[in-house]
Backbone as a printed PyTorch tensor [residue, N CA C, xyz], in Angstrom:
tensor([[[ 44.9490, 104.5760, 123.4050],
         [ 45.8610, 104.5850, 124.4940],
         [ 46.5200, 105.7890, 124.3230]],

        [[ 46.8340, 106.4370, 125.3900],
         [ 47.2340, 107.6630, 125.5650],
         [ 49.0830, 107.7550, 125.6090]],

        [[ 49.4790, 108.6270, 124.5920],
         [ 50.8320, 108.7030, 124.2860],
         [ 51.2230, 109.6170, 125.4990]],

        [[ 52.5350, 108.8990, 126.1710],
         [ 53.2930, 109.6030, 127.1470],
         [ 53.7370, 110.8710, 126.8140]],

        [[ 53.8860, 111.9710, 127.5710],
         [ 54.6560, 113.1000, 127.1840],
         [ 56.1180, 113.1200, 127.0990]],

        [[ 56.8260, 113.6740, 126.4300],
         [ 58.1940, 113.6310, 126.3590],
         [ 58.7980, 113.8570, 127.6720]],

        [[ 59.9040, 113.1360, 128.1370],
         [ 60.5580, 113.3310, 129.4070],
         [ 61.1950, 114.9690, 129.3990]],

        [[ 61.0150, 115.5920, 130.5490],
         [ 61.6470, 116.8650, 130.6060],
         [ 63.3420, 116.7190, 130.3880]],

        [[ 63.7400, 117.8350, 129.8390],
         [ 65.2610, 117.7600, 129.8120],
         [ 65.8690, 118.4190, 131.0360]],

        [[ 66.8440, 117.6950, 131.5450],
         [ 67.5420, 118.2100, 133.0430],
         [ 69.1030, 118.1790, 132.6620]],

        [[ 69.7890, 118.7720, 133.4300],
         [ 71.1150, 118.9230, 133.5010],
         [ 71.8990, 117.9230, 134.5250]],

        [[ 73.0230, 117.4210, 134.3120],
         [ 73.5360, 116.7470, 135.3520],
         [ 73.8080, 117.9180, 136.3740]],

        [[ 74.0890, 117.3090, 137.4930],
         [ 74.8080, 117.9340, 138.7040],
         [ 76.0890, 118.9380, 138.2010]],

        [[ 76.9140, 118.1370, 137.6970],
         [ 77.9640, 118.6140, 137.3020],
         [ 77.9750, 119.7410, 136.3520]],

        [[ 77.1200, 119.6610, 135.1980],
         [ 76.6450, 120.6740, 134.3830],
         [ 76.1530, 121.8950, 135.0730]],

        [[ 75.2470, 121.5680, 136.0590],
         [ 74.8230, 122.7530, 136.8760],
         [ 75.7360, 123.6110, 137.5810]],

        [[ 76.8970, 122.6610, 137.9870],
         [ 77.8670, 123.3730, 138.8080],
         [ 78.6660, 124.1810, 138.0450]],

        [[ 79.0470, 123.8190, 136.8220],
         [ 79.7860, 124.4150, 135.6700],
         [ 78.9870, 125.8500, 135.4790]],

        [[ 77.6360, 125.8020, 135.2360],
         [ 76.7470, 126.8630, 134.9710],
         [ 76.9320, 127.9840, 136.1620]],

        [[ 76.8230, 127.3200, 137.3730],
         [ 76.8550, 128.3060, 138.4690],
         [ 77.9750, 129.1130, 138.4740]],

        [[ 79.2320, 128.5760, 138.0190],
         [ 80.5880, 129.0220, 138.2420],
         [ 80.9270, 129.9490, 136.8600]],

        [[ 80.1630, 129.9600, 135.8950],
         [ 80.5020, 130.6090, 134.5630],
         [ 80.1620, 132.2970, 134.6480]],

        [[ 79.3050, 132.7780, 135.2710],
         [ 79.2930, 134.3170, 135.4100],
         [ 80.5310, 134.6780, 136.0280]],

        [[ 81.1870, 136.0370, 135.4020],
         [ 82.1550, 136.8290, 135.9240],
         [ 81.5300, 137.7170, 136.9200]],

        [[ 81.9200, 137.0940, 138.2170],
         [ 81.2450, 137.9010, 139.4720],
         [ 82.0430, 139.2270, 139.9020]],

        [[ 82.8480, 139.5760, 138.9250],
         [ 83.5620, 140.9510, 139.3020],
         [ 82.6510, 142.1620, 138.8160]],

        [[ 81.4530, 141.9310, 138.3170],
         [ 80.8280, 142.8270, 137.5530],
         [ 79.3590, 142.6730, 138.2070]],

        [[ 78.7560, 143.6720, 138.1630],
         [ 77.0140, 143.8080, 138.7700],
         [ 76.3520, 142.7660, 137.6160]],

        [[ 76.4290, 142.7810, 136.4250],
         [ 75.9020, 141.9330, 135.3280],
         [ 75.8830, 140.4230, 135.9100]],

        [[ 77.5380, 140.1860, 136.2470],
         [ 77.8960, 138.8240, 136.3620],
         [ 77.2590, 138.3080, 137.6250]],

        [[ 77.1890, 139.1570, 138.7080],
         [ 76.6140, 138.9130, 139.9600],
         [ 75.1370, 138.5510, 139.9430]],

        [[ 74.5850, 139.2980, 139.0350],
         [ 73.0920, 139.1800, 138.7710],
         [ 72.8680, 137.8050, 138.1580]],

        [[ 73.5440, 137.6030, 137.1190],
         [ 73.3380, 136.2040, 136.2930],
         [ 73.7150, 135.1150, 137.2930]],

        [[ 74.6250, 135.2410, 138.1360],
         [ 75.0540, 133.9380, 139.1670],
         [ 73.8310, 133.7800, 139.8630]],

        [[ 73.2330, 135.0810, 140.6900],
         [ 72.0200, 134.8590, 141.5400],
         [ 70.8780, 134.4740, 140.9330]],

        [[ 70.5470, 134.8500, 139.4620],
         [ 69.5870, 134.3340, 138.8540],
         [ 69.6680, 132.6210, 138.6950]],

        [[ 70.9040, 132.4350, 138.1790],
         [ 71.0300, 130.9230, 137.8380],
         [ 70.7870, 130.3990, 139.0170]],

        [[ 71.4500, 130.6580, 140.3300],
         [ 71.3100, 129.9380, 141.7740],
         [ 69.7220, 129.7940, 141.6680]],

        [[ 68.9480, 130.9470, 141.8790],
         [ 67.7730, 130.9740, 142.1670],
         [ 66.6360, 129.9230, 141.4410]],

        [[ 67.0840, 129.9030, 140.2010],
         [ 66.5310, 128.9340, 139.1150],
         [ 66.6600, 127.6500, 139.2610]],

        [[ 67.8240, 127.3440, 139.7890],
         [ 68.0590, 126.0850, 140.1610],
         [ 67.6790, 125.5160, 141.5910]],

        [[ 67.9340, 126.3710, 142.4350],
         [ 67.8700, 126.0300, 143.8990],
         [ 66.2530, 126.0990, 144.4000]],

        [[ 65.4090, 126.8470, 143.6050],
         [ 64.2090, 126.8110, 143.9140],
         [ 63.3080, 126.3440, 142.9520]],

        [[ 63.5450, 126.1490, 141.6800],
         [ 62.6240, 125.5290, 140.5930],
         [ 61.6640, 126.5130, 140.1360]],

        [[ 61.9590, 127.8020, 140.1510],
         [ 60.9860, 128.6800, 139.7140],
         [ 60.8820, 128.6460, 138.1510]],

        [[ 59.8190, 129.1560, 137.8150],
         [ 59.6630, 129.2950, 136.3910],
         [ 60.2580, 130.8270, 136.1560]],

        [[ 60.7070, 130.8200, 134.6480],
         [ 61.4410, 132.0830, 134.5550],
         [ 60.3020, 133.2520, 134.6120]],

        [[ 59.0580, 133.2460, 134.3550],
         [ 57.9890, 134.2130, 134.6970],
         [ 58.1780, 134.6590, 136.0540]],

        [[ 58.2230, 133.8860, 136.9170],
         [ 58.1650, 133.9750, 138.4470],
         [ 59.2370, 134.6470, 138.7990]],

        [[ 60.4060, 134.1540, 138.3800],
         [ 61.8960, 135.0240, 138.5540],
         [ 61.8910, 136.5570, 138.0010]],

        [[ 61.2760, 136.6010, 137.0410],
         [ 61.4990, 138.2040, 136.3980],
         [ 60.4400, 138.8120, 137.1730]],

        [[ 59.5440, 138.2180, 137.8480],
         [ 58.3020, 138.8190, 138.2950],
         [ 58.6720, 139.1270, 139.8800]],

        [[ 59.7250, 138.8670, 140.5350],
         [ 60.0410, 139.0400, 141.7960],
         [ 60.3210, 140.5510, 142.1120]],

        [[ 59.9500, 140.9750, 143.2320],
         [ 60.3630, 142.3770, 143.7760],
         [ 61.3380, 142.2690, 144.9110]],

        [[ 61.9930, 143.3010, 145.3420],
         [ 62.9440, 143.1130, 146.3240],
         [ 62.1080, 142.5420, 147.6280]],

        [[ 60.8060, 143.0370, 147.8590],
         [ 60.1770, 142.6570, 149.1820],
         [ 59.8270, 141.0100, 148.8130]],

        [[ 59.9890, 140.4470, 147.8010],
         [ 59.2950, 139.0740, 147.9000],
         [ 60.3890, 138.0960, 148.5220]],

        [[ 61.6120, 138.7290, 148.5540],
         [ 62.6040, 137.8210, 149.1790],
         [ 62.9200, 138.3140, 150.6000]],

        [[ 62.9080, 137.2820, 151.5700],
         [ 63.5490, 137.8090, 152.9520],
         [ 64.6480, 137.0200, 153.0660]],

        [[ 66.0160, 137.7950, 153.0270],
         [ 67.1590, 137.0560, 153.3210],
         [ 67.2680, 136.6100, 154.8960]],

        [[ 66.5230, 137.2900, 155.7750],
         [ 66.7520, 136.9820, 157.0350],
         [ 66.1230, 135.6110, 157.3450]],

        [[ 64.9920, 135.2950, 157.0580],
         [ 64.1470, 134.1770, 157.2000],
         [ 64.6870, 133.0670, 156.2270]],

        [[ 65.1010, 133.4220, 154.9440],
         [ 65.5770, 132.4330, 154.0810],
         [ 64.3830, 131.8540, 153.2300]],

        [[ 63.3940, 132.8560, 152.7980],
         [ 62.3140, 132.4950, 152.0670],
         [ 62.0030, 133.4900, 151.0720]],

        [[ 61.4260, 132.9830, 149.9680],
         [ 60.9950, 134.1030, 148.9560],
         [ 59.3920, 133.8140, 148.6440]],

        [[ 58.5470, 134.5360, 148.3950],
         [ 57.3540, 134.4690, 147.9280],
         [ 57.2670, 134.7990, 146.5130]],

        [[ 56.5370, 133.8400, 145.7980],
         [ 56.5400, 134.3130, 144.3610],
         [ 54.9020, 134.0300, 143.9810]],

        [[ 54.6420, 134.5620, 142.6160],
         [ 53.3060, 134.4260, 142.1720],
         [ 53.3880, 133.6290, 141.2290]],

        [[ 52.8180, 132.2230, 140.9760],
         [ 53.1780, 131.4220, 140.0300],
         [ 51.8170, 131.4410, 138.8480]],

        [[ 51.5430, 130.3900, 138.1660],
         [ 50.3850, 130.1470, 137.4850],
         [ 49.0830, 130.3320, 138.1640]],

        [[ 48.1740, 131.1130, 137.1310],
         [ 46.8960, 131.2330, 137.9230],
         [ 46.8610, 132.1510, 139.3310]],

        [[ 48.0410, 133.0090, 139.1080],
         [ 47.9840, 134.0840, 140.2680],
         [ 48.1230, 133.4170, 141.6280]],

        [[ 48.4500, 132.0530, 141.7780],
         [ 48.7110, 131.5320, 143.0880],
         [ 49.9460, 131.8070, 143.6600]],

        [[ 50.0190, 132.2930, 144.9830],
         [ 51.4040, 132.5040, 145.5470],
         [ 51.8140, 131.1410, 146.3230]],

        [[ 53.1690, 131.1060, 146.3160],
         [ 53.9250, 130.0800, 147.3040],
         [ 55.0970, 130.5070, 147.8470]],

        [[ 55.4290, 129.9450, 148.8440],
         [ 56.6870, 130.3570, 149.8340],
         [ 57.6720, 129.1840, 149.5600]],

        [[ 58.8160, 129.5320, 148.8170],
         [ 59.9230, 128.8100, 148.6420],
         [ 61.1220, 128.8000, 149.6890]],

        [[ 61.7910, 127.8820, 150.1350],
         [ 62.8410, 128.1540, 151.0700],
         [ 64.1340, 128.4310, 150.2690]],

        [[ 65.0800, 129.2660, 150.8140],
         [ 66.3960, 129.6280, 150.1870],
         [ 67.5400, 128.9880, 150.8030]],

        [[ 68.2660, 128.4290, 150.0240],
         [ 69.6170, 127.7270, 150.8410],
         [ 70.3870, 128.9440, 150.9310]],

        [[ 71.3530, 129.0560, 151.8980],
         [ 72.2140, 129.8660, 152.4430],
         [ 73.0880, 130.5200, 151.0020]],

        [[ 73.4040, 129.5230, 150.3750],
         [ 74.4110, 129.9170, 149.0950],
         [ 73.5580, 130.9470, 148.3440]],

        [[ 72.2580, 130.1980, 148.1410],
         [ 71.2390, 131.3370, 147.2760],
         [ 71.3490, 132.7530, 147.9510]],

        [[ 70.9960, 132.5870, 149.1620],
         [ 70.9100, 134.0530, 149.8480],
         [ 72.0810, 134.8260, 149.8250]],

        [[ 73.1980, 134.1580, 149.7860],
         [ 74.6110, 135.0060, 149.5890],
         [ 74.7680, 135.7140, 148.1110]],

        [[ 74.3580, 134.7540, 147.1640],
         [ 74.3650, 135.2230, 145.8510],
         [ 73.3180, 136.1830, 145.4370]],

        [[ 72.2790, 136.4360, 146.2710],
         [ 71.3410, 137.3610, 145.7860],
         [ 71.8210, 138.5830, 146.6940]],

        [[ 72.2720, 138.3110, 148.0860],
         [ 72.9070, 139.6530, 148.7830],
         [ 74.0020, 140.3420, 148.2070]],

        [[ 74.9340, 139.4470, 147.5320],
         [ 76.0320, 140.0660, 146.8670],
         [ 75.6010, 140.7290, 145.6390]],

        [[ 74.4430, 140.4020, 144.9210],
         [ 73.9510, 140.9760, 143.8340],
         [ 73.6060, 142.3600, 144.0950]],

        [[ 72.6310, 142.4250, 145.2330],
         [ 72.0600, 143.5240, 145.7300],
         [ 72.9530, 144.2610, 146.4590]],

        [[ 73.9370, 143.9560, 146.7750],
         [ 75.0190, 144.9600, 147.4370],
         [ 75.6050, 145.6690, 146.3020]],

        [[ 75.9580, 145.0820, 145.0830],
         [ 76.6200, 145.9380, 144.0540],
         [ 75.7970, 146.3990, 142.7920]],

        [[ 74.3700, 145.9390, 142.9030],
         [ 73.6190, 146.7040, 141.7360],
         [ 73.5310, 148.2610, 141.7190]],

        [[ 73.6820, 148.7540, 140.5830],
         [ 73.9600, 150.1190, 140.3160],
         [ 72.4140, 151.0500, 140.4460]],

        [[ 71.3910, 149.9690, 140.7210],
         [ 70.0760, 150.5830, 140.7010],
         [ 69.4280, 150.5840, 141.9740]],

        [[ 68.3720, 151.5510, 142.6070],
         [ 67.9450, 151.5800, 143.7390],
         [ 67.1320, 150.1190, 144.1900]],

        [[ 67.3240, 149.8720, 145.3890],
         [ 66.5550, 148.8670, 145.9360],
         [ 65.5710, 149.1180, 146.9420]],

        [[ 64.6440, 149.7160, 146.0130],
         [ 63.2800, 150.0290, 146.8980],
         [ 62.2110, 148.7290, 147.2880]],

        [[ 61.4210, 148.8890, 147.9890],
         [ 60.6840, 147.7750, 148.5780],
         [ 59.7120, 147.1630, 147.2250]],

        [[ 59.2500, 148.0170, 146.3430],
         [ 58.5580, 147.6620, 144.9920],
         [ 59.2940, 147.4120, 143.9530]],

        [[ 60.6240, 147.6860, 144.0790],
         [ 61.3360, 147.7080, 142.7690],
         [ 61.5530, 146.0600, 142.4290]],

        [[ 61.9290, 145.9060, 141.1190],
         [ 62.0010, 144.6520, 140.6710],
         [ 63.4670, 144.3310, 140.9900]],

        [[ 63.4960, 142.7210, 141.5260],
         [ 64.7470, 142.3910, 141.9960],
         [ 65.7350, 142.2280, 140.8710]],

        [[ 65.5590, 141.7580, 139.9600],
         [ 66.5230, 141.8000, 138.6630],
         [ 66.1970, 142.7440, 137.5000]],

        [[ 67.3130, 143.6280, 137.3630],
         [ 67.3000, 144.4870, 136.6920],
         [ 68.0930, 144.2980, 135.2010]],

        [[ 67.7790, 144.9190, 134.0770],
         [ 68.4900, 144.8350, 133.0720],
         [ 69.4620, 146.0870, 132.7730]],

        [[ 70.1840, 146.2550, 131.7860],
         [ 71.4710, 147.2480, 131.7300],
         [ 70.9760, 148.5150, 131.9640]],

        [[ 69.7000, 148.9060, 131.5640],
         [ 69.3080, 150.1970, 131.5920],
         [ 68.3550, 150.6960, 132.8730]],

        [[ 68.2140, 149.4690, 133.7140],
         [ 67.4570, 149.5680, 135.1950],
         [ 66.1010, 149.2060, 134.9380]],

        [[ 65.7220, 148.6870, 133.8200],
         [ 64.2190, 148.3020, 133.7430],
         [ 64.2580, 146.9620, 134.1200]],

        [[ 62.9460, 146.3650, 134.4420],
         [ 62.7360, 145.0160, 134.9300],
         [ 63.2810, 143.8960, 133.7580]],

        [[ 63.8690, 143.1060, 134.4310],
         [ 64.7190, 141.9110, 133.4850],
         [ 63.5560, 141.2230, 132.8660]],

        [[ 63.5250, 141.1560, 131.5500],
         [ 62.7770, 140.0950, 130.8180],
         [ 63.1190, 138.7940, 130.7050]],

        [[ 62.0260, 137.7670, 130.4120],
         [ 62.3900, 136.5070, 130.2180],
         [ 63.3870, 136.1210, 129.0170]],

        [[ 63.2220, 136.9820, 127.9930],
         [ 64.3750, 136.8460, 126.9400],
         [ 65.7920, 137.3280, 127.4940]],

        [[ 65.8900, 138.2100, 128.3200],
         [ 67.1040, 138.6680, 128.7630],
         [ 67.5210, 137.5310, 129.5040]],

        [[ 66.9570, 136.6140, 130.5290],
         [ 67.3870, 135.5740, 131.3430],
         [ 67.7320, 134.6490, 130.0410]],

        [[ 67.0900, 134.2720, 129.2020],
         [ 67.5430, 133.3260, 128.4000],
         [ 68.5800, 133.4700, 127.5260]],

        [[ 68.8190, 134.9430, 127.2510],
         [ 70.1690, 135.2690, 126.6820],
         [ 71.2730, 135.1540, 127.6890]],

        [[ 71.3360, 135.3910, 129.0890],
         [ 72.2880, 134.9400, 130.0810],
         [ 72.6330, 133.6550, 130.1860]],

        [[ 71.6640, 132.6980, 130.3320],
         [ 71.8200, 131.3250, 129.9440],
         [ 72.2410, 131.1150, 128.9070]],

        [[ 72.1370, 131.4710, 127.7750],
         [ 72.6600, 131.2210, 126.3340],
         [ 74.0540, 131.5690, 126.4170]],

        [[ 74.7310, 132.5410, 127.0300],
         [ 76.0510, 133.1920, 126.8630],
         [ 76.8100, 132.1000, 127.7820]],

        [[ 76.1950, 131.7480, 128.8750],
         [ 76.9540, 130.6420, 129.8000],
         [ 76.9160, 129.3670, 129.0500]],

        [[ 76.0200, 128.9010, 128.4780],
         [ 75.7680, 127.8130, 127.7010],
         [ 76.8680, 127.4490, 126.6410]],

        [[ 77.0530, 128.2920, 125.8570],
         [ 77.7790, 128.5410, 124.9310],
         [ 79.2140, 128.4260, 125.0550]],

        [[ 79.5000, 129.4000, 126.2950],
         [ 80.9060, 129.3000, 126.9060],
         [ 81.3590, 128.0450, 127.2480]],

        [[ 80.5350, 127.4220, 127.9350],
         [ 80.8330, 126.0770, 128.4630],
         [ 80.6410, 124.7790, 127.5000]],

        [[ 80.1040, 125.1600, 126.4910],
         [ 79.9550, 124.0360, 125.4350],
         [ 78.8530, 123.1050, 125.9560]],

        [[ 77.8020, 123.6300, 126.4010],
         [ 76.9330, 122.6690, 126.9160],
         [ 75.6480, 122.6010, 125.7680]],

        [[ 74.8180, 121.7610, 125.8490],
         [ 73.8040, 121.5780, 124.6680],
         [ 72.7590, 122.5190, 124.7110]],

        [[ 71.9900, 122.7700, 123.3640],
         [ 71.1400, 123.7340, 123.4500],
         [ 69.7950, 123.4950, 124.5110]],

        [[ 69.6210, 122.4450, 124.9150],
         [ 68.7880, 122.0280, 126.0470],
         [ 69.1870, 122.4680, 127.3970]],

        [[ 70.2890, 123.1790, 127.4010],
         [ 70.5320, 123.6150, 128.8180],
         [ 69.9680, 125.1170, 128.8330]],

        [[ 68.6240, 125.2430, 129.3310],
         [ 67.8170, 126.3660, 129.0640],
         [ 67.3490, 126.9260, 130.5590]],

        [[ 66.8730, 128.0310, 130.9120],
         [ 66.4490, 128.2260, 132.0980],
         [ 65.4500, 127.3640, 132.5360]],

        [[ 64.4890, 126.7690, 131.8060],
         [ 63.4050, 125.7860, 132.0890],
         [ 64.0840, 124.4590, 132.5390]],

        [[ 65.3200, 124.2290, 131.8020],
         [ 65.9130, 122.9590, 132.0820],
         [ 66.4800, 122.8700, 133.7060]],

        [[ 66.7930, 124.2370, 134.2930],
         [ 67.0530, 124.2030, 135.6990],
         [ 65.9820, 123.8130, 136.4770]],

        [[ 64.8320, 124.1100, 136.2200],
         [ 63.4670, 123.7310, 136.9230],
         [ 63.4340, 122.2600, 136.9740]],

        [[ 63.6900, 121.5980, 135.7900],
         [ 63.4980, 120.2880, 135.5720],
         [ 64.7800, 119.6600, 136.3040]],

        [[ 65.8540, 120.1500, 136.3010],
         [ 66.9730, 119.7700, 137.0600],
         [ 66.6060, 119.6180, 138.5320]],

        [[ 66.3770, 120.6590, 139.0930],
         [ 65.8120, 121.0060, 140.4020],
         [ 65.1260, 119.8310, 140.9350]],

        [[ 63.9480, 119.5720, 140.1260],
         [ 62.7190, 118.5710, 140.3980],
         [ 63.5660, 117.2180, 140.1850]],

        [[ 64.1170, 117.0680, 139.2000],
         [ 64.7250, 115.6280, 139.1020],
         [ 66.0310, 115.4640, 140.0950]],

        [[ 66.8340, 116.3790, 140.4740],
         [ 67.8440, 116.1300, 141.5030],
         [ 67.1820, 115.9370, 142.7680]],

        [[ 65.9970, 116.6810, 143.3120],
         [ 65.4570, 116.5370, 144.5740],
         [ 64.6670, 115.1040, 144.6320]],

        [[ 64.0650, 114.7760, 143.5750],
         [ 63.4040, 113.4320, 143.5970],
         [ 64.2920, 112.4170, 143.6040]],

        [[ 65.5500, 112.4160, 143.0530],
         [ 66.5780, 111.4320, 143.1130],
         [ 67.2190, 111.5240, 144.4280]],

        [[ 67.2130, 112.4990, 145.3290],
         [ 67.7830, 112.5460, 146.4790],
         [ 66.7960, 112.0960, 147.6140]],

        [[ 65.4810, 111.7620, 147.1420],
         [ 64.6200, 111.3120, 148.2120],
         [ 63.5540, 111.9780, 148.5960]],

        [[ 63.2420, 113.2590, 147.9690],
         [ 62.3930, 113.9440, 148.2190],
         [ 60.8110, 113.3060, 147.8810]],

        [[ 59.6930, 113.7230, 148.6850],
         [ 58.6200, 112.9750, 148.3200],
         [ 57.8920, 113.9150, 147.3420]],

        [[ 56.8930, 113.1180, 146.5030],
         [ 56.3360, 113.8650, 145.2720],
         [ 55.4110, 115.0090, 145.8360]],

        [[ 54.6720, 114.7950, 146.9230],
         [ 53.9400, 116.0080, 147.4970],
         [ 54.5090, 117.2700, 147.9850]],

        [[ 55.7250, 117.0350, 148.3340],
         [ 56.5040, 118.3460, 148.8180],
         [ 57.1050, 118.9550, 147.5950]],

        [[ 57.4300, 118.1000, 146.4970],
         [ 58.0110, 118.8220, 145.3200],
         [ 56.8810, 119.4290, 144.3510]],

        [[ 55.6090, 118.8170, 144.7800],
         [ 54.5170, 119.4730, 144.0450],
         [ 54.5080, 120.9650, 144.6410]],

        [[ 54.4650, 120.8980, 145.8460],
         [ 54.1530, 122.2570, 146.6280],
         [ 55.6570, 123.2620, 146.1220]],

        [[ 56.5920, 122.6090, 146.1690],
         [ 57.9420, 123.4090, 145.7330],
         [ 57.7270, 124.1310, 144.3060]],

        [[ 57.1910, 123.1500, 143.3930],
         [ 57.0840, 123.5530, 142.0640],
         [ 56.0440, 124.2390, 141.6910]],

        [[ 54.8020, 124.5290, 142.7570],
         [ 53.6650, 125.1120, 142.3140],
         [ 52.7240, 124.3850, 141.4640]],

        [[ 52.6840, 122.9750, 141.4780],
         [ 51.7720, 122.3800, 140.4210],
         [ 50.5470, 122.2080, 141.1210]],

        [[ 49.5260, 122.5100, 140.2290],
         [ 48.1420, 122.5930, 141.0620],
         [ 47.8530, 120.9830, 140.9820]],

        [[ 48.3570, 120.1480, 140.0490],
         [ 48.0330, 118.6240, 139.9190],
         [ 49.4820, 117.8590, 140.3330]],

        [[ 49.1970, 116.5950, 141.1600],
         [ 50.2540, 115.7410, 141.3040],
         [ 50.7210, 115.3010, 140.0530]],

        [[ 49.6050, 114.9070, 139.1710],
         [ 49.9530, 114.5810, 137.8480],
         [ 51.1270, 115.1950, 137.1810]],

        [[ 51.0610, 116.3810, 137.0750],
         [ 52.2080, 117.1900, 136.6550],
         [ 53.5270, 116.9970, 137.2590]],

        [[ 53.4020, 116.6300, 138.5360],
         [ 54.7380, 116.4500, 139.2290],
         [ 55.3330, 114.9890, 139.0240]],

        [[ 54.2470, 114.0250, 138.7880],
         [ 54.6800, 112.7560, 138.6670],
         [ 55.4470, 112.2360, 137.3520]],

        [[ 55.6270, 113.2320, 136.4190],
         [ 56.5040, 112.9890, 135.1480],
         [ 57.9710, 112.7840, 135.7190]],

        [[ 58.3340, 113.3110, 136.8050],
         [ 59.5770, 113.2890, 137.3560],
         [ 60.1560, 111.8810, 137.6440]],

        [[ 59.2150, 111.1340, 138.1850],
         [ 59.2250, 109.7780, 138.7450],
         [ 59.7470, 108.9390, 137.1200]],

        [[ 59.2680, 109.2040, 136.4040],
         [ 59.5720, 108.5210, 135.0530],
         [ 61.2130, 108.9290, 134.5810]],

        [[ 61.2360, 110.4480, 134.9580],
         [ 62.7480, 110.6410, 134.4660],
         [ 63.6070, 110.1350, 135.1920]],

        [[ 63.3920, 110.0660, 136.7610],
         [ 64.2100, 109.2910, 137.6620],
         [ 64.4000, 107.7320, 137.2970]],

        [[ 63.2840, 107.2110, 136.8870],
         [ 63.2910, 105.6290, 136.6350],
         [ 64.1630, 105.5500, 135.4410]],

        [[ 64.0410, 106.4130, 134.5600],
         [ 64.8970, 106.6670, 132.9980],
         [ 66.1690, 106.5300, 133.2240]],

        [[ 66.5200, 107.5180, 134.2800],
         [ 67.8880, 107.6650, 134.6260],
         [ 68.4890, 106.4240, 135.1910]],

        [[ 67.8790, 106.0930, 136.2660],
         [ 68.0540, 104.7380, 136.9170],
         [ 68.3100, 103.5210, 135.7510]],

        [[ 67.7730, 103.5310, 134.9570],
         [ 67.8380, 102.2980, 133.8130],
         [ 68.9340, 102.6200, 133.0810]],

        [[ 69.4170, 103.8590, 132.5560],
         [ 70.6000, 104.0750, 131.8760],
         [ 71.5410, 103.8510, 132.7170]],

        [[ 71.7860, 104.0530, 134.1050],
         [ 73.0940, 103.8420, 134.9040],
         [ 73.1080, 102.4370, 135.0640]]])
């Protein structure tokens, strides 16, 4: 008999809201951190996809972003107006040039933001808010999927948004949703 994988860790909507309001948006770093948290939660991007974004990958006018996922597969993800605003605010205040092939997110010295830097930004916010250690960038991806499924999204659409090659990878979120319902 096959053992079921452990259920993905996700955050409550309230905890996501708290995370989104945590960065100090009076600084370029705070604007960057808010934009990346918004993007991770509202698009379900993997951290590797987020740090790989270039400025040309986001079209704020059409409200879509194009990212390269696992297996070098590209996908187009819609952006909510609040996410477009967060990215636009960050780009308007970043001290670094915003050229066509430049990285979208930059570190303190202007280089491409690394996955570790994103994890540190989340850890700063998590610690400040007293959230558990499971509140990671990848937990935002799980939260995106779990909350969408709970709101009635169909599995095939969720599969496309997450960039899963197999529907089986997406089906784990039905177990998360069922477990949540049972708890309630």
